């Protein structure tokens, strides 16, 4: 049986102190300390052999491992890895070792990997956390304002050392570049005014397509961010491409390549002069550069503003009659069956809809976005997971 909770070493010392008084038998002491007599005699023997040092636990590892890699072999593995400065992985190292001396039984690839790790020759990769998957297929683009795209064209420095983060917004149908503005920060408060001015000038699109970075998405349920919550309140669907799949936003990415070649190589001397260059690029891109994909027309020849105006007051969320509506409290939780279920603080003050999909399962929605599934029996939130098969995509029209 195990020693008591006060700690094994303290219990062994107490056991030996009582034993050395000669007032107790081994049976009595074993019952009192909750150990077997065999264990008691073991600690008595170790105490008389090594005194207090004998009361520490001994390693249970075998003295000799039958399949242990010899120090000479390990040294050759380390030397070869060091020679290549860590640019060869275990598979390539094993192949090089086999070519150097085919007669030697070189370790397995997994063993070579363990040797590299043990000798500090492997830097573990940090697992990248991803936003929850975007479930709906990316919509086709049939006319202006069906889908806008928004992104940051990668930051760079002016010649004076100022950081530049160009935020770009374009219409996917006409390729019309709606905005190309430098921002001091990529946070919600910094980019919102740029979207407000675009909405006021051109109206509202049906959807805005982005990647999964800030401020467009977060790691919370549904990948929601303050920016995407605002879009949903405006009736705009926030579309997100699959992680690491820029080809799902090809028109915007192609515009970024042109922008980089024309305006960032080399960068301008100051932040303000760089913005002037971006303004010139936008005019040239929309009105003076024929596009082969548009049959040599200009984007301005095709683009028409949206018929849906930017509202002065943010509309209220409306859900179908088959949904139960719950308010999200300021901590980010909702009340369900007299229990609190945490969603996300991003939705504080908003309302969500719940639709029953099975006897004890409810899908949780914010507008058209399915956030998670609620297990009504445990009031546990089941988060969405990324699919290994990738994101489904609706064919373009």
Coordinates of C-alpha atoms in Angstrom, one line a residue:
X1 CA 0.0 0.0 0.0
X2 CA 1.2 3.6 -0.6
X3 CA 2.7 5.9 2.1
X4 CA 0.4 8.5 3.6
X5 CA -0.1 11.9 2.1
X6 CA 2.4 13.8 4.3
X7 CA 5.2 12.7 1.9
X8 CA 7.1 9.4 1.5
X9 CA 10.4 10.6 2.9
X10 CA 8.8 12.1 6.0
X11 CA 6.8 8.9 6.6
X12 CA 9.9 6.7 6.2
X13 CA 11.8 8.8 8.8
X14 CA 8.8 8.5 11.2
X15 CA 8.7 4.7 10.5
X16 CA 12.4 4.3 11.3
X17 CA 12.1 6.5 14.5
X18 CA 9.3 4.3 15.8
X19 CA 11.1 1.1 14.8
X20 CA 14.4 2.1 16.5
X21 CA 12.6 2.6 19.9
X22 CA 12.1 -1.2 20.0
X23 CA 8.6 -0.7 21.4
X24 CA 6.7 -1.8 18.3
X25 CA 6.7 -5.0 16.2
X26 CA 7.0 -4.9 12.5
X27 CA 3.4 -6.0 12.2
X28 CA 2.1 -3.1 14.3
X29 CA 4.2 -0.6 12.4
X30 CA 3.2 -1.9 9.0
X31 CA -0.5 -1.7 9.9
X32 CA -0.1 1.8 11.3
X33 CA 1.8 3.2 8.3
X34 CA -0.3 1.3 5.7
X35 CA 2.6 -0.7 4.1
X36 CA 3.5 -4.3 3.8
X37 CA 6.0 -6.0 6.2
X38 CA 8.2 -6.7 3.2
X39 CA 8.4 -2.9 2.5
X40 CA 9.1 -2.1 6.1
X41 CA 12.0 -4.6 6.3
X42 CA 13.4 -3.1 3.0
X43 CA 13.6 0.4 4.5
X44 CA 15.1 -0.9 7.7
X45 CA 17.8 -2.7 5.7
X46 CA 18.6 0.3 3.5
X47 CA 18.8 2.5 6.6
X48 CA 21.4 0.3 8.3
X49 CA 23.3 0.1 5.0
X50 CA 23.3 3.8 3.9
X51 CA 21.6 5.6 6.8
X52 CA 19.3 8.4 5.7
X53 CA 20.6 8.4 2.1
X54 CA 19.3 4.8 1.8
X55 CA 15.7 6.1 2.3
X56 CA 15.6 7.8 -1.1
X57 CA 13.9 6.0 -4.1
X58 CA 16.3 4.1 -6.4
X59 CA 16.0 4.3 -10.1
X60 CA 14.1 1.3 -11.6
X61 CA 15.8 1.7 -15.0
X62 CA 17.7 -1.4 -16.1
X63 CA 21.5 -1.2 -15.8
X64 CA 21.9 -2.3 -19.4
X65 CA 19.5 -1.8 -22.3
X66 CA 19.8 -4.5 -24.9
X67 CA 19.0 -2.2 -27.9
X68 CA 20.7 1.0 -26.7
X69 CA 22.6 2.9 -29.3
X70 CA 26.3 2.8 -28.7
X71 CA 28.1 6.1 -27.8
X72 CA 30.3 5.8 -30.9
X73 CA 27.2 5.5 -33.2
X74 CA 25.5 8.4 -31.5
X75 CA 28.6 10.5 -31.8
X76 CA 28.7 9.9 -35.6
X77 CA 25.0 10.9 -35.9
X78 CA 25.6 14.1 -33.9
X79 CA 28.8 14.9 -36.0
X80 CA 27.0 14.5 -39.3
X81 CA 24.0 16.6 -38.1
X82 CA 26.3 19.3 -36.9
X83 CA 28.2 19.3 -40.2
X84 CA 25.0 20.0 -42.0
X85 CA 24.0 22.7 -39.5
X86 CA 20.7 21.1 -38.7
X87 CA 19.5 21.2 -42.3
X88 CA 19.2 17.5 -42.6
X89 CA 16.3 15.6 -40.9
X90 CA 16.5 12.0 -39.4
X91 CA 15.5 10.4 -42.8
X92 CA 18.2 12.2 -44.8
X93 CA 20.8 11.6 -42.1
X94 CA 20.2 7.9 -42.0
X95 CA 20.5 7.7 -45.8
X96 CA 23.8 9.6 -45.7
X97 CA 25.1 7.3 -42.9
X98 CA 24.1 4.2 -45.0
X99 CA 26.0 5.6 -48.0
X100 CA 29.1 6.3 -45.8
X101 CA 29.3 2.7 -44.4
X102 CA 26.6 0.2 -45.5
X103 CA 28.0 -2.5 -43.2
X104 CA 27.1 -0.6 -40.0
X105 CA 23.6 -1.3 -38.5
X106 CA 22.6 2.3 -38.3
X107 CA 19.8 3.3 -35.9
X108 CA 16.2 3.6 -37.1
X109 CA 14.9 7.0 -38.2
X110 CA 12.9 7.4 -35.0
X111 CA 16.1 6.7 -32.9
X112 CA 18.1 9.3 -34.9
X113 CA 15.3 11.8 -34.2
X114 CA 15.6 11.0 -30.5
X115 CA 19.4 11.5 -30.6
X116 CA 19.0 14.9 -32.3
X117 CA 16.5 16.0 -29.8
X118 CA 18.6 14.7 -26.9
X119 CA 21.6 16.7 -28.1
X120 CA 19.7 19.9 -28.7
X121 CA 19.9 19.7 -32.5
X122 CA 16.2 19.9 -33.1
X123 CA 14.1 23.0 -32.5
X124 CA 10.5 21.8 -31.7
X125 CA 7.9 23.5 -33.9
X126 CA 5.3 25.6 -32.2
X127 CA 1.9 24.3 -33.0
X128 CA -0.1 27.1 -34.6
X129 CA -3.5 27.7 -33.3
X130 CA -6.1 28.3 -35.9
X131 CA -9.5 30.0 -36.0
X132 CA -12.5 27.7 -36.0
X133 CA -13.3 26.6 -39.6
X134 CA -15.6 28.6 -41.8
X135 CA -18.3 26.0 -42.7
X136 CA -20.1 27.6 -45.6
X137 CA -18.8 27.3 -49.2
X138 CA -17.4 30.4 -50.7
X139 CA -20.1 32.0 -52.8
X140 CA -19.8 32.6 -56.5
X141 CA -19.4 36.1 -57.9
X142 CA -22.0 37.1 -60.5
X143 CA -22.2 40.8 -60.2
X144 CA -20.8 43.9 -58.5
X145 CA -20.9 43.8 -54.7
X146 CA -21.6 40.1 -54.4
X147 CA -18.3 39.8 -52.6
X148 CA -15.7 42.2 -51.6
X149 CA -12.2 41.1 -50.5
X150 CA -10.2 42.7 -47.7
X151 CA -6.6 42.1 -46.6
X152 CA -3.4 43.6 -45.5
X153 CA -0.6 43.6 -48.1
X154 CA 2.1 42.6 -45.7
X155 CA 3.9 45.3 -43.8
X156 CA 7.2 47.0 -44.9
X157 CA 9.3 50.0 -43.8
X158 CA 9.7 53.3 -45.5
X159 CA 13.2 54.6 -46.1
X160 CA 12.8 56.6 -42.9
X161 CA 12.0 53.5 -40.9
X162 CA 8.2 53.9 -40.5
X163 CA 6.1 50.8 -40.6
X164 CA 3.5 50.6 -43.3
X165 CA 0.4 48.3 -43.2
X166 CA -1.7 48.9 -46.4
X167 CA -5.3 47.8 -45.9
X168 CA -6.9 47.0 -49.3
X169 CA -10.6 46.4 -50.1
X170 CA -11.7 45.4 -53.6
X171 CA -14.8 44.2 -55.5
X172 CA -14.3 40.7 -56.7
X173 CA -16.5 41.0 -59.8
X174 CA -15.1 44.2 -61.3
X175 CA -11.7 44.1 -59.6
X176 CA -12.4 47.7 -58.6
X177 CA -10.0 48.8 -55.8
X178 CA -12.3 50.4 -53.2
X179 CA -9.7 51.4 -50.6
X180 CA -5.9 51.3 -50.3
X181 CA -5.0 52.9 -47.0
X182 CA -2.1 52.8 -44.6
X183 CA -3.1 52.2 -41.0
X184 CA -1.2 52.8 -37.8
X185 CA -2.7 49.7 -36.2
X186 CA -4.4 46.5 -37.5
X187 CA -6.9 46.5 -34.7
X188 CA -10.6 47.0 -35.0
X189 CA -10.7 50.6 -33.9
X190 CA -8.1 51.6 -36.5
X191 CA -9.7 49.8 -39.5
X192 CA -13.4 50.4 -38.8
X193 CA -13.3 54.0 -40.1
X194 CA -11.9 52.8 -43.4
X195 CA -14.7 50.4 -43.8
X196 CA -17.3 53.0 -42.7
X197 CA -16.1 55.4 -45.4
X198 CA -16.2 52.6 -48.1
X199 CA -19.7 51.6 -47.0
X200 CA -20.9 55.3 -47.1
X201 CA -19.4 55.8 -50.6
X202 CA -20.2 52.5 -52.2
X203 CA -23.0 50.9 -50.1
X204 CA -22.9 47.4 -48.5
X205 CA -21.8 44.2 -50.2
X206 CA -23.4 40.8 -49.7
X207 CA -20.2 39.3 -48.3
X208 CA -16.6 40.3 -47.5
X209 CA -13.9 37.6 -48.0
X210 CA -10.8 37.7 -45.8
X211 CA -8.1 35.4 -44.4
X212 CA -8.1 34.2 -40.8
X213 CA -5.8 36.9 -39.3
X214 CA -6.6 39.9 -37.1
X215 CA -8.8 41.9 -37.1
X216 CA -10.9 39.7 -39.4
X217 CA -11.0 36.6 -37.2
X218 CA -10.0 35.3 -33.8
X219 CA -9.6 31.9 -32.1
X220 CA -13.0 32.1 -30.4
X221 CA -16.2 30.3 -31.4
X222 CA -17.1 30.8 -35.1
X223 CA -13.8 32.7 -35.5
X224 CA -15.8 35.8 -34.6
X225 CA -14.0 39.1 -34.1
X226 CA -15.4 42.6 -33.3
X227 CA -15.1 43.5 -36.9
X228 CA -17.0 40.4 -38.2
X229 CA -19.7 40.9 -35.5
X230 CA -20.2 44.4 -36.8
X231 CA -20.4 43.2 -40.4
X232 CA -23.0 40.6 -39.5
X233 CA -25.1 43.2 -37.7
X234 CA -25.0 45.2 -41.0
X235 CA -26.2 42.1 -42.9
X236 CA -22.8 41.4 -44.5
X237 CA -21.6 37.7 -44.5
X238 CA -18.0 37.4 -43.4
X239 CA -16.4 34.8 -45.5
X240 CA -13.0 33.3 -44.6
X241 CA -10.7 31.3 -46.8
X242 CA -9.2 28.1 -45.6
X243 CA -5.9 28.6 -43.6
X244 CA -2.9 28.6 -45.9
X245 CA -5.1 28.8 -49.0
X246 CA -4.5 32.3 -50.6
X247 CA -5.5 30.8 -53.9
X248 CA -9.1 30.9 -52.7
X249 CA -8.9 34.7 -53.0
X250 CA -7.0 34.9 -56.3
X251 CA -8.2 38.2 -57.7
X252 CA -7.2 40.1 -54.5
X253 CA -3.9 38.3 -54.3
X254 CA -3.1 39.2 -57.9
X255 CA -3.8 42.9 -57.2
X256 CA -1.4 42.7 -54.2
X257 CA 1.4 41.4 -56.4
X258 CA 0.9 44.4 -58.8
X259 CA 0.7 46.7 -55.8
X260 CA 4.0 45.4 -54.4
X261 CA 5.8 45.7 -57.7
X262 CA 4.6 49.2 -58.4
X263 CA 4.6 50.9 -55.0
X264 CA 6.8 49.0 -52.6
X265 CA 10.0 48.3 -54.6
X266 CA 11.5 50.5 -53.4
X267 CA 9.4 52.0 -50.7
X268 CA 8.9 55.8 -50.4
X269 CA 10.8 58.0 -48.0
X270 CA 8.0 58.7 -45.5
X271 CA 4.7 57.4 -44.4
X272 CA 2.7 60.2 -46.0
X273 CA 4.6 60.0 -49.3
X274 CA 3.9 56.2 -49.3
X275 CA 0.2 56.9 -48.9
X276 CA 0.3 59.4 -51.8
X277 CA 1.8 56.6 -53.9
X278 CA -0.9 54.2 -52.9
X279 CA -3.6 56.8 -53.9
X280 CA -1.9 57.2 -57.3
X281 CA -1.8 53.4 -57.7
X282 CA -5.5 53.1 -56.9
X283 CA -6.5 55.6 -59.5
X284 CA -4.2 54.0 -62.1
X285 CA -5.5 50.5 -61.2
X286 CA -9.2 51.5 -61.5
X287 CA -9.1 53.9 -64.4
X288 CA -5.9 53.6 -66.5
X289 CA -4.9 49.9 -66.4
X290 CA -6.8 47.6 -68.7
X291 CA -7.3 44.1 -67.2
X292 CA -6.9 41.1 -69.4
X293 CA -9.4 39.1 -67.2
X294 CA -11.9 41.9 -68.0
X295 CA -11.3 41.7 -71.8
X296 CA -9.0 44.8 -71.5
X297 CA -11.7 46.9 -69.8
X298 CA -11.0 49.1 -66.8
X299 CA -12.5 48.1 -63.4
X300 CA -14.2 51.5 -63.3
X301 CA -16.0 50.5 -66.6
X302 CA -17.8 47.7 -64.7
X303 CA -18.2 48.7 -61.1
X304 CA -21.5 50.0 -59.9
X305 CA -22.2 51.0 -56.2
X306 CA -24.4 48.8 -54.1
X307 CA -28.1 49.6 -53.9
X308 CA -28.0 48.7 -50.2
X309 CA -27.0 51.9 -48.3
X310 CA -25.0 52.1 -45.1
X311 CA -27.6 52.5 -42.2
X312 CA -27.4 55.3 -39.7
X313 CA -28.5 52.9 -37.0
X314 CA -27.2 49.4 -36.6
X315 CA -30.1 47.0 -37.3
X316 CA -31.3 44.5 -34.7
X317 CA -30.6 40.8 -35.2
X318 CA -33.7 38.9 -36.3
X319 CA -33.9 35.1 -36.1
X320 CA -36.4 32.6 -37.6
X321 CA -39.4 31.4 -35.6
X322 CA -37.9 27.9 -35.1
X323 CA -35.0 29.3 -33.1
X324 CA -34.8 30.0 -29.4
X325 CA -33.2 33.4 -28.8
X326 CA -30.8 34.1 -25.9
X327 CA -29.0 37.3 -24.9
X328 CA -25.3 37.1 -24.4
X329 CA -24.3 38.7 -21.1
X330 CA -21.4 41.0 -20.7
X331 CA -19.2 38.1 -19.5
X332 CA -19.9 36.3 -22.8
X333 CA -22.2 33.6 -21.5
X334 CA -25.9 32.7 -22.1
X335 CA -28.4 31.1 -19.7
X336 CA -29.6 27.6 -20.6
X337 CA -31.7 25.4 -18.3
X338 CA -30.8 27.7 -15.4
X339 CA -27.1 27.2 -16.1
X340 CA -24.5 29.6 -17.6
X341 CA -22.9 28.5 -20.9
X342 CA -19.8 30.5 -22.0
X343 CA -19.7 31.5 -25.7
X344 CA -17.3 34.4 -26.1
X345 CA -16.9 37.9 -24.8
X346 CA -16.8 39.2 -28.4
X347 CA -20.6 38.7 -28.5
X348 CA -21.3 40.5 -25.2
X349 CA -24.6 42.4 -25.5
X350 CA -25.6 40.6 -28.7
X351 CA -28.3 37.9 -29.2
X352 CA -27.8 34.4 -30.5
X353 CA -30.3 31.8 -31.9
X354 CA -30.4 28.1 -31.0
X355 CA -32.0 25.5 -33.2
X356 CA -32.7 21.9 -32.1
X357 CA -31.0 19.4 -34.4
X358 CA -31.4 16.2 -32.2
X359 CA -33.0 15.2 -29.0
X360 CA -30.4 16.8 -26.8
X361 CA -28.4 18.8 -29.3
X362 CA -28.8 22.4 -30.3
X363 CA -26.9 24.4 -32.9
X364 CA -25.9 27.9 -31.8
X365 CA -26.0 30.7 -34.4
X366 CA -25.0 34.3 -34.5
X367 CA -26.9 35.5 -37.6
X368 CA -26.0 33.1 -40.4
X369 CA -22.8 31.8 -38.7
X370 CA -23.0 28.5 -36.8
X371 CA -20.8 28.9 -33.8
X372 CA -20.9 25.6 -32.0
X373 CA -23.3 22.9 -30.8
X374 CA -24.8 22.7 -27.3
X375 CA -25.2 19.4 -25.5
X376 CA -28.4 20.1 -23.5
X377 CA -27.9 17.2 -21.1
X378 CA -24.5 18.5 -19.9
X379 CA -24.8 22.2 -21.0
X380 CA -21.4 21.6 -22.6
X381 CA -20.4 23.5 -25.8
X382 CA -19.0 21.4 -28.6
X383 CA -16.7 23.4 -30.7
X384 CA -16.3 23.0 -34.5
X385 CA -13.2 21.3 -35.8
X386 CA -11.1 21.7 -38.9
X387 CA -11.7 19.1 -41.6
X388 CA -8.7 17.3 -43.1
X389 CA -10.4 17.2 -46.5
X390 CA -10.2 21.0 -46.8
X391 CA -12.9 23.6 -47.4
X392 CA -15.7 22.9 -49.9
X393 CA -16.2 25.5 -52.4
X394 CA -19.2 26.4 -54.6
X395 CA -18.3 26.7 -58.3
X396 CA -18.0 30.2 -59.7
X397 CA -20.7 31.5 -61.9

